[in-house]
Coordinates of C-alpha atoms in Angstrom, one line a residue:
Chain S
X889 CA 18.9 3.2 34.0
X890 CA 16.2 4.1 31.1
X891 CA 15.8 1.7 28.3
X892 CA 17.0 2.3 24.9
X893 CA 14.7 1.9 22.2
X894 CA 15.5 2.6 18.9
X895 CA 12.9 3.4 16.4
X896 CA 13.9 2.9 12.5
X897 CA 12.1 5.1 10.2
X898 CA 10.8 8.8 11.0
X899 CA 7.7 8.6 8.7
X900 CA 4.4 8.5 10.4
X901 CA 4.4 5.8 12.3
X902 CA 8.0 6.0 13.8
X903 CA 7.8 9.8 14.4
X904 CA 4.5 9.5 16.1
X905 CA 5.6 6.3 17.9
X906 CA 8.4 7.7 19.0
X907 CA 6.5 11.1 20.8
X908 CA 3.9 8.4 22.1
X909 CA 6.7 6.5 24.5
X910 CA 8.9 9.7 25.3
X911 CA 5.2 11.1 26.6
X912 CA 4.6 8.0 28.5
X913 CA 7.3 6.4 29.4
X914 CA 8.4 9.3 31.8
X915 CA 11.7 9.6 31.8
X916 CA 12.3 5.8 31.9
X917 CA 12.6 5.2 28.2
X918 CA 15.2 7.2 26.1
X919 CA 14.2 6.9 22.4
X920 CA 15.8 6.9 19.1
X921 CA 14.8 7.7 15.8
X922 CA 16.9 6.7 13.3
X923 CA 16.1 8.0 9.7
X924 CA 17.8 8.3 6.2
X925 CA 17.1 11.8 5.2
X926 CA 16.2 13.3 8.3
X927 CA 13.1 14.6 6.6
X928 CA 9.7 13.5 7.2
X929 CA 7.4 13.6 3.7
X930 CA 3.4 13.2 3.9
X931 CA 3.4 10.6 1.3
X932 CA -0.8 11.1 1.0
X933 CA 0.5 14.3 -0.9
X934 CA 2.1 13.1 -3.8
X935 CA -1.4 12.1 -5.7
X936 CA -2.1 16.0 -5.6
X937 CA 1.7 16.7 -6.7
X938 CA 1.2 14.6 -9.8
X939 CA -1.8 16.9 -10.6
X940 CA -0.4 19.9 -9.8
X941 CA -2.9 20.5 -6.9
X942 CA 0.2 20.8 -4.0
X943 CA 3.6 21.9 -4.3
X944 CA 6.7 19.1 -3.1
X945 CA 7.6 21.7 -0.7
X946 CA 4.8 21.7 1.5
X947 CA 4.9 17.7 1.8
X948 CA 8.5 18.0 3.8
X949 CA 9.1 19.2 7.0
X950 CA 12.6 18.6 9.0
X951 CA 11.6 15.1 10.9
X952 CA 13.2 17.4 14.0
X953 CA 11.0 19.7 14.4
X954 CA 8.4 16.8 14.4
X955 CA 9.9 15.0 17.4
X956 CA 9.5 15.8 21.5
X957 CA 12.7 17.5 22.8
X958 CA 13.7 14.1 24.4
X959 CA 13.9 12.2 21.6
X960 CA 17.2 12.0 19.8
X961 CA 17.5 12.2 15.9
X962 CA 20.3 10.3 14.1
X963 CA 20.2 11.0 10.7
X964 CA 21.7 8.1 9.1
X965 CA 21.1 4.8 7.0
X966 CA 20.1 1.4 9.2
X967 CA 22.1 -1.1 7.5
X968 CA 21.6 -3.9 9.5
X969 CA 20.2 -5.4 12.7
X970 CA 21.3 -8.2 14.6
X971 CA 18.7 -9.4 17.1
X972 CA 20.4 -11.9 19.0
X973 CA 22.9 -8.9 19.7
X974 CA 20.4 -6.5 20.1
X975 CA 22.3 -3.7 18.0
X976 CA 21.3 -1.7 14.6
X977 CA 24.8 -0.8 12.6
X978 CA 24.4 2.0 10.3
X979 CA 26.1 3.3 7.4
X980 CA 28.1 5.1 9.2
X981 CA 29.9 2.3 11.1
X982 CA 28.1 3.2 14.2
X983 CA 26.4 0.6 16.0
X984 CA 23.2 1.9 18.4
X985 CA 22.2 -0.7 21.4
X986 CA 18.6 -1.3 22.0
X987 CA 16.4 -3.0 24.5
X988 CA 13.4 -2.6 22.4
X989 CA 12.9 -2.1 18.6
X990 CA 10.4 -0.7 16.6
X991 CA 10.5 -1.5 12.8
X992 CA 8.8 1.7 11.1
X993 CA 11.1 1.3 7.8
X994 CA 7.6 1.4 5.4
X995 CA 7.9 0.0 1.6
X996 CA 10.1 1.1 -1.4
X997 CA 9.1 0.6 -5.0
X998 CA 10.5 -1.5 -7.0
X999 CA 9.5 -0.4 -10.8
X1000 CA 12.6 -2.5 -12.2
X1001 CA 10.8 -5.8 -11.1
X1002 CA 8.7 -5.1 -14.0
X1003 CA 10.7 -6.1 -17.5
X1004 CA 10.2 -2.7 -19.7
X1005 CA 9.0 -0.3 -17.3
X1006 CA 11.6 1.8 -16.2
X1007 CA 10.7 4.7 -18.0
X1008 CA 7.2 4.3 -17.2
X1009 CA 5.3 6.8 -14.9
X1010 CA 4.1 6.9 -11.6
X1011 CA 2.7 9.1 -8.0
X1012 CA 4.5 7.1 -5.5
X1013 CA 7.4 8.7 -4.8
X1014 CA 8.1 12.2 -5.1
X1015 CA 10.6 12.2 -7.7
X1016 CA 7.9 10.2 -9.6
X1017 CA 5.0 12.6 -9.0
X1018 CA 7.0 15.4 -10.2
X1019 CA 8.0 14.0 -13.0
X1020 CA 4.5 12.9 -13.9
X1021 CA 2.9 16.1 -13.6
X1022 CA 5.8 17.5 -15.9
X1023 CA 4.3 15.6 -18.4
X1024 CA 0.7 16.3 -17.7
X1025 CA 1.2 19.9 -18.1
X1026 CA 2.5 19.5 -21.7
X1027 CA -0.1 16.2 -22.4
X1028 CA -2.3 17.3 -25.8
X1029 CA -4.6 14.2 -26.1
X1030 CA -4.2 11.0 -26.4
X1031 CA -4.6 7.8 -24.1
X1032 CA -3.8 7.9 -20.5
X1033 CA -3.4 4.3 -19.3
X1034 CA -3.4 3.5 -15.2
X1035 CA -2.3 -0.3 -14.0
X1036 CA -1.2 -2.1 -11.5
X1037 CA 1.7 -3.9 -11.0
X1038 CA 2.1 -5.2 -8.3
X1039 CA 0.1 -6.1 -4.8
X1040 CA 0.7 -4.8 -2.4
X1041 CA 1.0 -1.1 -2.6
X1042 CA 0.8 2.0 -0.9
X1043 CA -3.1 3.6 -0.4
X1044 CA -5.2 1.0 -2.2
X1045 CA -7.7 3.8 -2.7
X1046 CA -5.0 6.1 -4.8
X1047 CA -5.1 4.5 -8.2
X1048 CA -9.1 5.3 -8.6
X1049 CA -8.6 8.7 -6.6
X1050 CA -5.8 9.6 -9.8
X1051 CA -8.0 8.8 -12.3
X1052 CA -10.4 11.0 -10.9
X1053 CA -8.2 13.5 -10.4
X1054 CA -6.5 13.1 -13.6
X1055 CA -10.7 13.6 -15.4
X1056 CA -10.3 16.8 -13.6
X1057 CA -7.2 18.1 -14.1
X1058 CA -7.9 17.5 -18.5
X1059 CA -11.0 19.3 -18.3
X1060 CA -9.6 22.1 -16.3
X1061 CA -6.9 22.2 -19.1
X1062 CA -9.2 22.0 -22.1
X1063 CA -7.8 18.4 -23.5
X1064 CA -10.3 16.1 -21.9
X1065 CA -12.0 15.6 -25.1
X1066 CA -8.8 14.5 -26.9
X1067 CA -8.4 12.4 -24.3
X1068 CA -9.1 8.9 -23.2
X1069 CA -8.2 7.7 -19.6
X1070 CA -8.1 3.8 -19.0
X1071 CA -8.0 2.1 -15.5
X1072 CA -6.9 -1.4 -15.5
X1073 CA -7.7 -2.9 -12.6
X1074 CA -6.3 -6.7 -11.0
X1075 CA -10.1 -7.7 -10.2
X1076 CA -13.0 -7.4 -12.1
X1077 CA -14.2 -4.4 -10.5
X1078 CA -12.5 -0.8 -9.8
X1079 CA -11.5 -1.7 -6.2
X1080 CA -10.9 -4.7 -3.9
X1081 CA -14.0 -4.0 -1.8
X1082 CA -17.4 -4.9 -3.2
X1083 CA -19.2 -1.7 -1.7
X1084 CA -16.6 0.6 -2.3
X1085 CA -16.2 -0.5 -6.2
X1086 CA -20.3 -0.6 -6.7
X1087 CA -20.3 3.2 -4.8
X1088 CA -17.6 4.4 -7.7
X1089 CA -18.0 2.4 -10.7
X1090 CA -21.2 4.5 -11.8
X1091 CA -19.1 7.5 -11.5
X1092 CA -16.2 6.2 -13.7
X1093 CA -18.6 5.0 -16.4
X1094 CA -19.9 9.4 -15.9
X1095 CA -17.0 11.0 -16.1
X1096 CA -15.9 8.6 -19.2
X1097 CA -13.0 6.8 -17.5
X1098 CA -12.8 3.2 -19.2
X1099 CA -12.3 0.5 -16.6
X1100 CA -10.6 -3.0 -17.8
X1101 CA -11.0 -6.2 -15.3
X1102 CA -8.4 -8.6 -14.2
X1103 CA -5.1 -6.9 -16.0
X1104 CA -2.3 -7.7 -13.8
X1105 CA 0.3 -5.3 -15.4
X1106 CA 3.0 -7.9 -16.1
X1107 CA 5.6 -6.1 -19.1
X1108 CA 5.9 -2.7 -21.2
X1109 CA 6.5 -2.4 -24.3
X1110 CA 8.2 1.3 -24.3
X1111 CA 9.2 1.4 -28.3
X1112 CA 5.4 -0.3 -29.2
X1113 CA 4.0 1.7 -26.4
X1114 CA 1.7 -1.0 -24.9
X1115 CA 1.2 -3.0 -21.8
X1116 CA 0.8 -6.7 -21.7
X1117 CA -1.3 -8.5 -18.5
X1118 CA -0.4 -11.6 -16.8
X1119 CA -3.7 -13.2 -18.2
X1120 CA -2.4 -12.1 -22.0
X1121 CA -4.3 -8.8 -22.9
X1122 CA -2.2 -5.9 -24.4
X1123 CA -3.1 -2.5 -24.3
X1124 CA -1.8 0.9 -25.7
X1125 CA -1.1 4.1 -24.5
X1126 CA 0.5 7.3 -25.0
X1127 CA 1.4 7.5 -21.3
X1128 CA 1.1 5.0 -18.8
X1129 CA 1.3 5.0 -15.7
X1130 CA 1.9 2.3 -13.1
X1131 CA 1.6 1.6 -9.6
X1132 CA 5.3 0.3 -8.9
X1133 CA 5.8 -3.4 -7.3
X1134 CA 6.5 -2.8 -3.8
X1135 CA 8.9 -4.5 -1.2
X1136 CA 10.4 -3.8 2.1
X1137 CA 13.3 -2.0 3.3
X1138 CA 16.8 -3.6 2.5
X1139 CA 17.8 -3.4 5.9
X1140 CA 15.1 -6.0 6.8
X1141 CA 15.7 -8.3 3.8
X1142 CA 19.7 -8.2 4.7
X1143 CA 18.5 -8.8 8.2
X1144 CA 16.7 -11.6 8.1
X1145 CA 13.8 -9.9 9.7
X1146 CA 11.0 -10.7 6.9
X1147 CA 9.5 -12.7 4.7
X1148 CA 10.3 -13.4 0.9
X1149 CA 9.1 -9.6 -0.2
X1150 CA 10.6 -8.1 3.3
X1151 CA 7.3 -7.6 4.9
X1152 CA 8.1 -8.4 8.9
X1153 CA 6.2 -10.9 10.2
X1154 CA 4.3 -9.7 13.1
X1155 CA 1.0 -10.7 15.6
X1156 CA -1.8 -8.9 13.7
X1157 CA -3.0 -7.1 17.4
X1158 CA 0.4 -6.6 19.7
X1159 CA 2.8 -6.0 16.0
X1160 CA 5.4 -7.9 18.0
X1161 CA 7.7 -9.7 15.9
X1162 CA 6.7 -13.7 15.3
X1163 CA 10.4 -15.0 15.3
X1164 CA 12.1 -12.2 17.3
X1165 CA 11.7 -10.8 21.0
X1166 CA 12.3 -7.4 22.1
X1167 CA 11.3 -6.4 18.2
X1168 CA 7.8 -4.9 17.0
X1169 CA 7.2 -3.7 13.8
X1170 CA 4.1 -1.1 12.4
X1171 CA 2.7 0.5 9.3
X1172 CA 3.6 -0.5 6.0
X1173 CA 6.6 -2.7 7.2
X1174 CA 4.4 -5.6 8.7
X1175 CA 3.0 -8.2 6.6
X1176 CA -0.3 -7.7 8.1
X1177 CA -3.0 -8.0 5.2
X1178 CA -4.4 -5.3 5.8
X1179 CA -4.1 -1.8 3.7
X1180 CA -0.4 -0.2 3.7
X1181 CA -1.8 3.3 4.5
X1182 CA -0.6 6.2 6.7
X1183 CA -4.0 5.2 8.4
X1184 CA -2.6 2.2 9.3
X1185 CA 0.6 3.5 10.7
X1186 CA -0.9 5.8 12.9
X1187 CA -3.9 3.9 14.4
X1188 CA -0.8 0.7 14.7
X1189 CA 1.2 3.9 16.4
X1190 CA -0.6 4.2 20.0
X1191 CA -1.0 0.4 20.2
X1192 CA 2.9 0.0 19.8
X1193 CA 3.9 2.6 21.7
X1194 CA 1.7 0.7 24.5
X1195 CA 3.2 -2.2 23.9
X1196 CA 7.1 -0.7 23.9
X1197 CA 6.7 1.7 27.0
X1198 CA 5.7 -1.1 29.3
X1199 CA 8.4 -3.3 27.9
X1200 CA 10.7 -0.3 28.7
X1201 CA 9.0 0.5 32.3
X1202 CA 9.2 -3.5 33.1
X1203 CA 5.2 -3.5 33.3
X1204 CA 3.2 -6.1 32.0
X1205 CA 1.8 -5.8 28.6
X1206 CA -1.1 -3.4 27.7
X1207 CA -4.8 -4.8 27.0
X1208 CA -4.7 -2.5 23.9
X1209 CA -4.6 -4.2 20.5
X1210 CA -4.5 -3.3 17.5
X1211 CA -8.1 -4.0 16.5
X1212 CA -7.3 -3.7 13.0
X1213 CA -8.4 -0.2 12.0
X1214 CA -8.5 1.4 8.7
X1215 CA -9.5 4.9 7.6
X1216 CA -9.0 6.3 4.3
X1217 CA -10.0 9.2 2.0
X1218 CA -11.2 8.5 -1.9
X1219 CA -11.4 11.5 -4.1
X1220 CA -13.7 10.8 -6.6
X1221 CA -12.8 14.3 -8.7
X1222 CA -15.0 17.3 -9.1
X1223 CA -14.4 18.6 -5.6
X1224 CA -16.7 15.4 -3.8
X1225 CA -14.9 12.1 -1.8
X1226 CA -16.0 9.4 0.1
X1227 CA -14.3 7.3 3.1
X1228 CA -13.7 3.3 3.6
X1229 CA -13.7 2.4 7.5
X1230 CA -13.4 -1.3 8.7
X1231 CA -11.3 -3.4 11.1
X1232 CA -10.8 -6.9 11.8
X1233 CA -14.1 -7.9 12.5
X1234 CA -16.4 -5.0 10.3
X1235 CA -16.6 -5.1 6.8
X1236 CA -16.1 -1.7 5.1
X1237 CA -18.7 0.8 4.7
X1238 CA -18.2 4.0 2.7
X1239 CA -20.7 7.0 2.5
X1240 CA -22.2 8.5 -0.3
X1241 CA -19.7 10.8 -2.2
X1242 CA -20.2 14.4 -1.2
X1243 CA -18.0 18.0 -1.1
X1244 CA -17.6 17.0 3.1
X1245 CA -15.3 14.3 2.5
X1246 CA -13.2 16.2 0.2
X1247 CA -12.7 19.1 2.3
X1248 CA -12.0 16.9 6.0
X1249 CA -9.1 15.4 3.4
X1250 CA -7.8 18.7 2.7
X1251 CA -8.1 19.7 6.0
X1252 CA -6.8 16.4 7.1
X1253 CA -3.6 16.9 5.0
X1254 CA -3.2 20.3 5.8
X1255 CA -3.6 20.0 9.6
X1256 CA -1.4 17.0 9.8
X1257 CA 1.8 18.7 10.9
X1258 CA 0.8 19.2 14.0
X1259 CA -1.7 16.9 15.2
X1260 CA -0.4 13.1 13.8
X1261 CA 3.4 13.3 14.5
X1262 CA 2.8 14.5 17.9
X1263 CA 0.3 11.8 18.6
X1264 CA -2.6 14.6 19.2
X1265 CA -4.9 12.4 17.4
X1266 CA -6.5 9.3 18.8
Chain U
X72 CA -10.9 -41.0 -14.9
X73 CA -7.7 -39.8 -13.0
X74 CA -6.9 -36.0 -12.9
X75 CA -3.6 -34.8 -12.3
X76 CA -2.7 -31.7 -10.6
X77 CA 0.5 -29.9 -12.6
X78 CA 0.5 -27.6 -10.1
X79 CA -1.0 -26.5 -6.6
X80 CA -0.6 -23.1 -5.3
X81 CA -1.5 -22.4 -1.2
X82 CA -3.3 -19.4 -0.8
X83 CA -4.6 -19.6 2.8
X84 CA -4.3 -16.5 5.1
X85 CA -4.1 -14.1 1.6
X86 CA -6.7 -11.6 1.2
X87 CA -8.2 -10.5 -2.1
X88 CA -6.6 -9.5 -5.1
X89 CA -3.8 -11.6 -3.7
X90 CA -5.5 -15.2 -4.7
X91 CA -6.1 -14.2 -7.8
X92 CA -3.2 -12.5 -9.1
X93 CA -0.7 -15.3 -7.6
X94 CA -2.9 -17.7 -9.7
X95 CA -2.6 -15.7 -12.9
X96 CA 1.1 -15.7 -12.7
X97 CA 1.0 -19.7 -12.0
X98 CA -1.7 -20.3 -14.7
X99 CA 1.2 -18.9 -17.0
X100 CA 3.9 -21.4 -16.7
X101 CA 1.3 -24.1 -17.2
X102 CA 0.8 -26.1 -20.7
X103 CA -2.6 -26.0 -22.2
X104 CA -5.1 -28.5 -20.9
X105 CA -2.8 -28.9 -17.4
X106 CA -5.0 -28.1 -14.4
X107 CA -4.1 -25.9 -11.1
X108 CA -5.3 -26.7 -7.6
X109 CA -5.6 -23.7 -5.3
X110 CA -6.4 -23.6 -1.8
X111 CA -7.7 -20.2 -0.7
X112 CA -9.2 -19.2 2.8
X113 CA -10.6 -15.8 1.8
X114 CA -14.3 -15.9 1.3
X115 CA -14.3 -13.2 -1.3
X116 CA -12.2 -15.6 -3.6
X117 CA -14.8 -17.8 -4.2
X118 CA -16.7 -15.1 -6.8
X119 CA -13.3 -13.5 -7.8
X120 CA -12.3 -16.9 -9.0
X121 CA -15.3 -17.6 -11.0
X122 CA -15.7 -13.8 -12.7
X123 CA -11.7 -14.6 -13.5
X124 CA -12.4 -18.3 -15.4
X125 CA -14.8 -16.6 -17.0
X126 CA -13.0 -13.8 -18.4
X127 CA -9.8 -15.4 -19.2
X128 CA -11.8 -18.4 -20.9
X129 CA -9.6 -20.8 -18.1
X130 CA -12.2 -22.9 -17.1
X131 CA -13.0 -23.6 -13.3
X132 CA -13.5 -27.3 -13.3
X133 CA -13.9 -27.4 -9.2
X134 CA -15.0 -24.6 -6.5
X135 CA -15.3 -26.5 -3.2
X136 CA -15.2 -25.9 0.6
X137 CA -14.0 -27.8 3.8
X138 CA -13.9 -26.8 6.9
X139 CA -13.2 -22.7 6.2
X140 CA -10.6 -23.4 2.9
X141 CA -11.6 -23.1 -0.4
X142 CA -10.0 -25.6 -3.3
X143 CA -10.2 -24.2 -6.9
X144 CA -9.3 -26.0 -9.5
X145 CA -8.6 -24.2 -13.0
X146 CA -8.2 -26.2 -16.0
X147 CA -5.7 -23.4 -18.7
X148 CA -7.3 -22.7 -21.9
X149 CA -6.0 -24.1 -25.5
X150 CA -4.3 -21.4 -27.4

């Protein structure tokens, strides 16, 4: 009889998990994928959204037309696992069996952690994105505020890339002059890594985009219009925006599966789960440190699949790990980008900014469909 | 001279901006004067922690290594 694995979560990594074990498990696995909307977003895309650079409709495609034949869709709500059971109930009532699990459930944002923000804006979901660029298009000077609020979150690289972006997008409209765009960064530099932050800094301080050290957003003030840091600064704006707090999927908190923030707990090479067997976990659900990117997801992807098909075939275990492999894009406006590569055991390195970068991330994002899901790429 | 720790904070196995923002948020609840230990095992927190003393005016009293972890101790700034 063929195992039953269950994926949860048809964004990048479940959708192209689940094609990697229906390809190699040969018949011997049947998979899974459980998923709320039954539609499969390209998250990367809502930065350009919030610019006006993509429309929301080409970031969706039906998460069935993503999947192999073999691989059932159930488009439904996970509301609860129960490991020692080895069942998923939905919202439905109906309860799936597994014999393995993969946890693909990603992050939600959680902008009502922080005490006066819910107003605020932000490019991390889509509802977000739109709304933001609503107000770009009608923006006529003023200050344009970007902070952080919470670690971790969703493509590191995207707060700088917006700011970049944003440079662009008010000079294409003519208001750039009126305008004054602040970053506020949680370390005193513009990124987390060293030579990524010395590569971009230069080019912030060029294009006139102010950069404030060691603000942790930690309230809004929506009637004052100004935003207070944990270490006591306060800052005005005329629109702010803020990367949201994120956390983990509900069905993992109510589960027991993670930690305090519902990240799940996993070995940083195999992504099995630490406390549970039969239970592996990937992309922006683990608690890996390491960057919650689509990168991430997908490199995790193969390694998991490995890991699952063997489980599901009886076999021993692959030698594959997850070496800890990260690959992302950084717009840094005016049609150039750069890259940040690293793993586990190499520190990052990022090229020179150039107009190459910026058009392998446009043809990245636009060749996506059918290469990533599917598992095409290594 | 005895010094007392009003509160310690474990940071090991946290990677950068982590350290530091878990330590601004503790830094808050303490009482002007009232030191922090933290015990950090990312290398990239030893500079972070200094550049942040110095720009929050909370003064780092202790930056010290054994055996891979890294004990700050941050002394919070009268008001």
């Amino acid at each position: 009889m063929a195992s039953e694995v269950v994926v949860l979560g048809g964004g990048v990594g479940g959708t192209m998990c689940a094609n990697l074990i229906a390809k190699h498990s040969q018949g011997r696995a049947h998979v899974t994928v459980v998923d709320a909307t039954g539609n499969h977003v390209y998250q990367p895309g809502f930065l350009y959204v919030a610019v006006g650079k993509e429309k929301p409709a080409t970031l969706q495609h039906p998460e069935k037309s993503l999947l192999r034949p073999a691989v059932s869709l159930v488009v439904d709500r996970a509301s609860r696992v129960d490991p020692a059971a080895q069942t998923v109930l939905l919202e439905s009532g109906r309860t799936l069996r597994y014999d393995q699990l993969l946890l693909a459930t990603g992050s939600r944002t959680v902008m009502e952690e922080v005490p006066g923000a819910k107003d605020v804006h932000d490019f991390y979901t889509m509802d977000g994105a739109i709304r933001l660029f609503e107000a770009l298009k009608t923006f006529e000077g003023g200050t344009i505020v970007l902070g952080v609020a919470g670690i971790p979150y969703k493509c590191p690289p995207a707060p700088v890339e917006f700011v970049f972006l944003l440079d662009d997008y008010l000079r294409a409209r003519g208001v750039r002059e009126k305008s004054q765009i602040k970053l506020l960064s949680p370390l005193n530099r513009a990124f987390t890594i060293e030579a990524t932050s010395k590569l971009v800094q230069p080019i912030l301080a060029e294009r006139g985009i102010e950069l404030t050290g060691f603000f942790n957003v930690e309230s809004v003030d929506p009637v004052a219009k100004t935003v207070t840091s944990l270490e006591g600064e306060t800052v005005d704006y005329d629109l702010l925006v803020l990367v949201p707090p994120h956390r983990g999927q509900k069905v993992i908190e109510d589960s027991g599966l993670g930690d305090e923030r519902g990240w799940v707990p996993v070995d940083k090479n195999t992504l099995k789960h630490t406390n549970f067997e039969h239970i592996w976990a990937i992309g922006d659900t683990t608690n890996i440190p390491i960057s919650k990117s689509g990168s991430v997801a997908h490199y995790e992807a193969s390694v998991a699949a490995a890991e699952i098909s063997a489980a599901a075939k009886g076999e021993p275990a692959p030698a594959h790990v997850y070496d800890g492999k990260v690959m992302c894009f950084l717009e840094t406006g005016q049609g150039q980008a750069t890259t940040i590569r690293f793993d586990y055991d190499h520190p990052p390195v990022s090229p020179t900014p150039s107009r190459l970068w910026h058009w392998a991330k446009l043809l990245f994002n636009k060749t996506y469909w059918h290469t990533v899901p599917q598992g095409r790429l290594p | 001279m005895s010094i007392t720790i009003a509160k310690s904070l474990d940071l090991k196995g946290l990677s950068c901006p982590l350290p530091i923002i878990k330590t601004a948020k503790a830094m808050k609840e303490l009482a002007p004067g009232e030191l922090l230990e933290a015990f950090a095992t990312d290398p990239g927190a030893v500079p972070d922690f200094k550049a942040w003393s110095q720009t929050t005016g909370n003064a780092l009293v202790e930056s010290s290594e054994s055996g891979g972890v890294y004990r700050f101790v941050l002394k919070k700034k009268e008001i």
